[in-house]
Short mmCIF file of C-alpha atoms in Angstrom, two decimals:
data_model
loop_
_atom_site.label_atom_id
_atom_site.label_comp_id
_atom_site.label_asym_id
_atom_site.label_seq_id
_atom_site.Cartn_x
_atom_site.Cartn_y
_atom_site.Cartn_z
CA MET H 284 71.52 69.09 79.12
CA ARG H 285 71.55 67.21 82.40
CA LEU H 286 72.74 63.79 83.51
CA THR H 287 70.53 61.64 85.72
CA PHE H 288 71.69 59.65 88.76
CA PRO H 289 69.43 57.91 91.31
CA VAL H 290 69.68 59.39 94.80
CA ARG H 291 70.77 56.98 97.51
CA ASP H 292 67.73 55.78 99.46
CA GLY H 293 65.64 57.93 97.14
CA ILE H 294 63.02 55.37 96.06
CA ILE H 295 59.55 56.80 96.71
CA LEU H 296 57.54 53.98 95.09
CA GLN H 297 59.31 50.65 94.68
CA PRO H 298 59.09 49.11 91.17
CA PHE H 299 55.52 47.93 90.63
CA ARG H 300 53.37 46.30 87.96
CA LEU H 301 49.88 47.36 86.98
CA GLU H 302 47.07 45.00 87.86
CA HIS H 303 46.09 42.93 84.83
CA ASN H 304 43.09 44.29 82.87
CA LEU H 305 42.75 47.30 85.18
CA ALA H 306 42.25 50.30 82.91
CA VAL H 307 42.78 53.00 85.54
CA SER H 308 44.92 52.71 88.67
CA ASN H 309 45.83 55.25 91.35
CA HIS H 310 49.17 55.20 93.14
CA VAL H 311 49.53 57.34 96.25
CA PHE H 312 52.83 58.54 97.68
CA GLN H 313 53.80 60.88 100.49
CA LEU H 314 56.40 63.65 100.39
CA LYS H 315 57.55 64.67 103.86
CA PRO H 316 57.88 68.44 104.33
CA ASN H 317 61.68 68.26 104.69
CA VAL H 318 62.00 66.14 101.51
CA TYR H 319 59.68 68.48 99.62
CA GLY H 320 61.62 71.51 100.86
CA THR H 321 64.97 70.05 99.75
CA LEU H 322 63.51 69.03 96.38
CA MET H 323 62.20 72.52 95.71
CA SER H 324 65.31 74.34 96.90
CA ARG H 325 67.74 72.54 94.59
CA ALA H 326 67.65 72.90 90.82
CA ASP H 327 69.65 69.67 90.41
CA LEU H 328 67.09 67.44 92.18
CA GLU H 329 64.01 65.94 90.53
CA LEU H 330 61.21 63.48 91.18
CA GLN H 331 61.32 60.95 88.36
CA LEU H 332 58.67 58.48 87.21
CA LYS H 333 59.84 55.96 84.66
CA CYS H 334 58.53 52.83 83.00
CA PHE H 335 60.79 50.02 81.77
CA HIS H 336 60.59 46.44 80.53
CA HIS H 337 60.90 43.95 83.38
CA GLU H 338 63.73 42.07 81.63
CA ASP H 339 65.82 45.21 81.06
CA ARG H 340 68.54 45.18 83.72
CA GLN H 341 69.63 48.68 82.72
CA MET H 342 66.08 49.93 83.29
CA ASN H 343 66.05 52.02 80.11
CA THR H 344 62.88 54.09 79.92
CA ASN H 345 60.28 52.48 77.69
CA TRP H 346 56.63 53.54 77.67
CA PRO H 347 54.04 51.19 76.11
CA ALA H 348 51.96 53.03 73.53
CA SER H 349 48.75 52.58 75.54
CA VAL H 350 49.98 54.24 78.75
CA GLN H 351 48.79 57.67 79.87
CA VAL H 352 49.82 59.33 83.14
CA SER H 353 48.54 62.19 85.29
CA ALA H 354 49.86 63.46 88.61
CA ASN H 355 47.56 65.21 91.09
CA ALA H 356 44.93 65.37 88.29
CA ILE H 357 47.37 67.12 85.91
CA PRO H 358 47.85 65.22 82.60
CA LEU H 359 51.50 64.62 81.70
CA ILE H 360 52.92 64.38 78.18
CA ILE H 361 55.05 61.28 77.59
CA ASP H 362 57.97 61.69 75.18
CA ARG H 363 58.25 58.49 73.14
CA GLY H 364 60.93 59.66 70.72
CA GLU H 365 62.44 57.37 68.12
CA PRO H 366 64.13 54.97 68.41
CA LYS H 367 62.80 53.35 71.56
CA LEU H 368 66.00 54.09 73.48
CA SER H 369 65.14 57.78 73.34
CA HIS H 370 61.99 57.48 75.47
CA ARG H 371 62.13 60.02 78.30
CA PRO H 372 61.10 59.63 81.95
CA LEU H 373 58.50 61.93 83.46
CA TYR H 374 59.56 64.56 85.98
CA LEU H 375 56.96 65.44 88.59
CA LYS H 376 58.67 68.16 90.62
CA SER H 377 56.52 70.91 89.13
CA VAL H 378 53.23 69.13 89.88
CA CYS H 379 53.90 67.55 93.29
CA GLN H 380 53.01 68.96 96.70
CA PRO H 381 54.00 68.32 100.32
CA GLY H 382 52.11 65.43 101.89
CA ARG H 383 49.77 63.23 99.84
CA ASN H 384 50.22 62.93 96.06
CA THR H 385 48.47 60.70 93.56
CA ILE H 386 49.70 59.30 90.24
CA GLN H 387 46.97 58.00 87.95
CA ILE H 388 47.96 55.56 85.20
CA THR H 389 45.51 54.77 82.40
CA VAL H 390 46.04 51.92 79.93
CA SER H 391 44.06 50.55 77.01
CA ALA H 392 46.06 47.32 76.65
CA CYS H 393 47.91 44.95 78.97
CA CYS H 394 51.24 46.33 80.27
CA CYS H 395 52.19 43.48 82.60
CA SER H 396 55.58 43.24 80.89
CA HIS H 397 56.58 46.64 82.27
CA LEU H 398 57.46 48.04 85.68
CA PHE H 399 57.06 51.57 87.03
CA VAL H 400 59.27 53.27 89.60
CA LEU H 401 59.15 56.66 91.32
CA GLN H 402 62.43 57.97 92.68
CA LEU H 403 64.42 61.05 93.56
CA VAL H 404 67.23 61.69 91.10
CA HIS H 405 70.24 63.98 90.97
CA ARG H 406 70.40 65.88 87.66
CA PRO H 407 73.63 67.89 87.43
CA SER H 408 74.36 69.78 84.22
CA ILE H 409 76.89 68.30 81.80
CA ARG H 410 79.05 71.41 82.26
CA HIS H 411 79.10 70.87 86.03
CA VAL H 412 80.12 67.20 85.64
CA LEU H 413 82.80 68.10 83.09
CA GLN H 414 84.31 70.68 85.42
CA GLY H 415 84.34 68.17 88.27
CA LEU H 416 86.03 65.48 86.16
CA LEU H 417 88.68 67.92 84.94
CA ARG H 418 89.37 68.95 88.53
CA ARG H 419 89.68 65.41 89.89
CA ASN H 420 90.57 63.08 87.03
CA LEU H 421 92.72 65.05 84.59
CA LEU H 422 95.84 63.00 83.82
CA ALA H 423 99.27 64.51 83.36
CA ALA H 424 100.92 64.22 79.95
CA GLU H 425 103.63 62.02 81.48
CA HIS H 426 101.00 59.49 82.55
CA CYS H 427 99.70 59.22 78.99
CA VAL H 428 103.23 58.86 77.57
CA ASN H 429 103.99 56.06 80.04
CA LYS H 430 100.74 54.30 79.12
CA ILE H 431 101.70 54.40 75.43
CA LYS H 432 105.21 53.10 76.19
CA CYS H 433 103.81 50.22 78.26
CA HIS H 434 101.33 49.42 75.49
CA PHE H 435 104.08 49.08 72.88
CA GLN H 436 106.33 47.13 75.23
CA GLN H 437 103.53 44.61 75.62
CA LEU H 438 103.06 44.49 71.85
CA ALA H 439 106.80 43.93 71.35
CA ALA H 440 106.82 41.14 73.94
CA THR H 441 103.85 39.48 72.25
CA ASN H 442 105.46 39.64 68.81
CA ARG H 443 108.94 38.52 69.94
CA PRO H 444 110.03 35.24 68.25
CA PRO H 445 110.76 32.18 70.43
CA ASP H 446 114.31 31.66 71.80
CA GLY H 447 116.64 30.23 69.22
CA ASP H 448 114.50 31.52 66.37
CA ALA H 449 115.72 35.11 66.12
CA ALA H 450 114.45 37.21 63.27
CA ASN H 451 116.68 37.52 60.22
CA PRO H 452 116.23 40.87 58.42
CA ALA H 453 118.25 39.58 55.46
CA ASN H 454 115.51 37.06 54.80
CA GLY H 455 112.84 39.75 54.86
CA ASP H 456 111.59 38.74 58.29
CA SER H 457 109.54 41.71 59.53
CA SER H 458 109.06 40.38 63.07
CA SER H 459 112.04 42.46 64.24
CA GLU H 460 110.37 45.72 63.24
CA SER H 461 109.12 48.04 65.99
CA PRO H 462 105.40 47.62 66.60
CA SER H 463 103.16 50.44 65.46
CA GLN H 464 99.52 51.37 65.77
CA THR H 465 97.32 53.98 64.17
CA VAL H 466 95.13 55.89 66.62
CA THR H 467 92.24 57.87 65.18
CA LEU H 468 91.49 61.42 66.34
CA LYS H 469 87.80 60.98 65.52
CA CYS H 470 85.33 60.23 68.28
CA PRO H 471 83.64 56.80 67.79
CA ILE H 472 80.36 58.37 68.98
CA THR H 473 80.10 61.45 66.75
CA PHE H 474 82.78 60.64 64.13
CA LYS H 475 84.01 64.21 64.60
CA LYS H 476 87.40 65.37 65.86
CA ILE H 477 87.81 64.75 69.59
CA SER H 478 87.79 67.92 71.70
CA LEU H 479 88.32 66.40 75.15
CA PRO H 480 89.85 62.90 74.89
CA ALA H 481 88.87 60.36 77.53
CA ARG H 482 89.09 56.65 78.32
CA GLY H 483 87.60 54.49 81.04
CA GLN H 484 89.82 53.69 84.02
CA GLU H 485 89.84 49.98 83.15
CA CYS H 486 90.28 50.46 79.39
CA ARG H 487 93.51 49.06 77.94
CA HIS H 488 93.26 50.56 74.45
CA LEU H 489 94.92 53.81 73.34
CA THR H 490 91.97 55.09 71.35
CA CYS H 491 89.91 57.78 73.08
CA PHE H 492 86.36 59.13 72.81
CA ASP H 493 85.12 62.68 73.28
CA LEU H 494 84.10 63.11 76.92
CA GLU H 495 81.32 65.65 76.38
CA SER H 496 79.74 63.53 73.62
CA TYR H 497 79.94 60.49 75.89
CA LEU H 498 78.14 62.33 78.67
CA GLN H 499 75.46 63.54 76.27
CA ILE H 500 74.51 60.05 75.07
CA ASN H 501 74.24 58.91 78.70
CA CYS H 502 71.94 61.75 79.79
CA GLU H 503 68.93 59.45 80.17
CA ARG H 504 70.15 56.03 79.10
CA GLY H 505 72.97 55.77 81.65
CA SER H 506 74.60 52.57 80.33
CA TRP H 507 78.09 54.00 81.00
CA ARG H 508 79.85 51.50 78.75
CA CYS H 509 82.98 52.32 76.80
CA PRO H 510 81.96 52.89 73.16
CA ILE H 511 85.24 51.27 72.05
CA CYS H 512 85.64 48.10 74.12
CA LYS H 513 82.05 47.96 75.54
#
């Protein structure tokens, strides 16, 4: 499986709408020889065509049922898996050529609510990204212990009674007890035991998610939100 990241300055065709009531439209783009050469020489680069709803700020791929696409007269199969979030972009690397290229879009119903974009994307493998994160972002055990200590110190400060109103254990007042918290070892994504625990840099909670599972669900969607605190 591969992750997908837009390449900086990699837009080939800026987001565009189809002309209303136009059943067939042709969209021409140019690939310079140096761009084509780089694209073909790297397995982790692709030329991506995607369709998304114009109100979707995350630009999740969503193909209207009436849309059909061909590139350089080669019909392309659109994957409209279920649910809608699992729609897949089209990748044109295998059908493009240096110089002039043509995308033909055919529709049988109005698709003015959707935009199309053609862009170069970086598609590293999940294994490659995992190895990079472990090299650069692996935290020492001491760091995690200190985070837990700070977390409970903050809990204790929050639960401390006001001055002059000290807790009285003889009266069954439990406010003097040490704070505690149960942390699950199950990933909130897969509900299976976590293999490689991870948290976002800005996350304040102790609970972790499984890093590989998190990368897998973001392969095409790319929302990159914490599944715990969102």
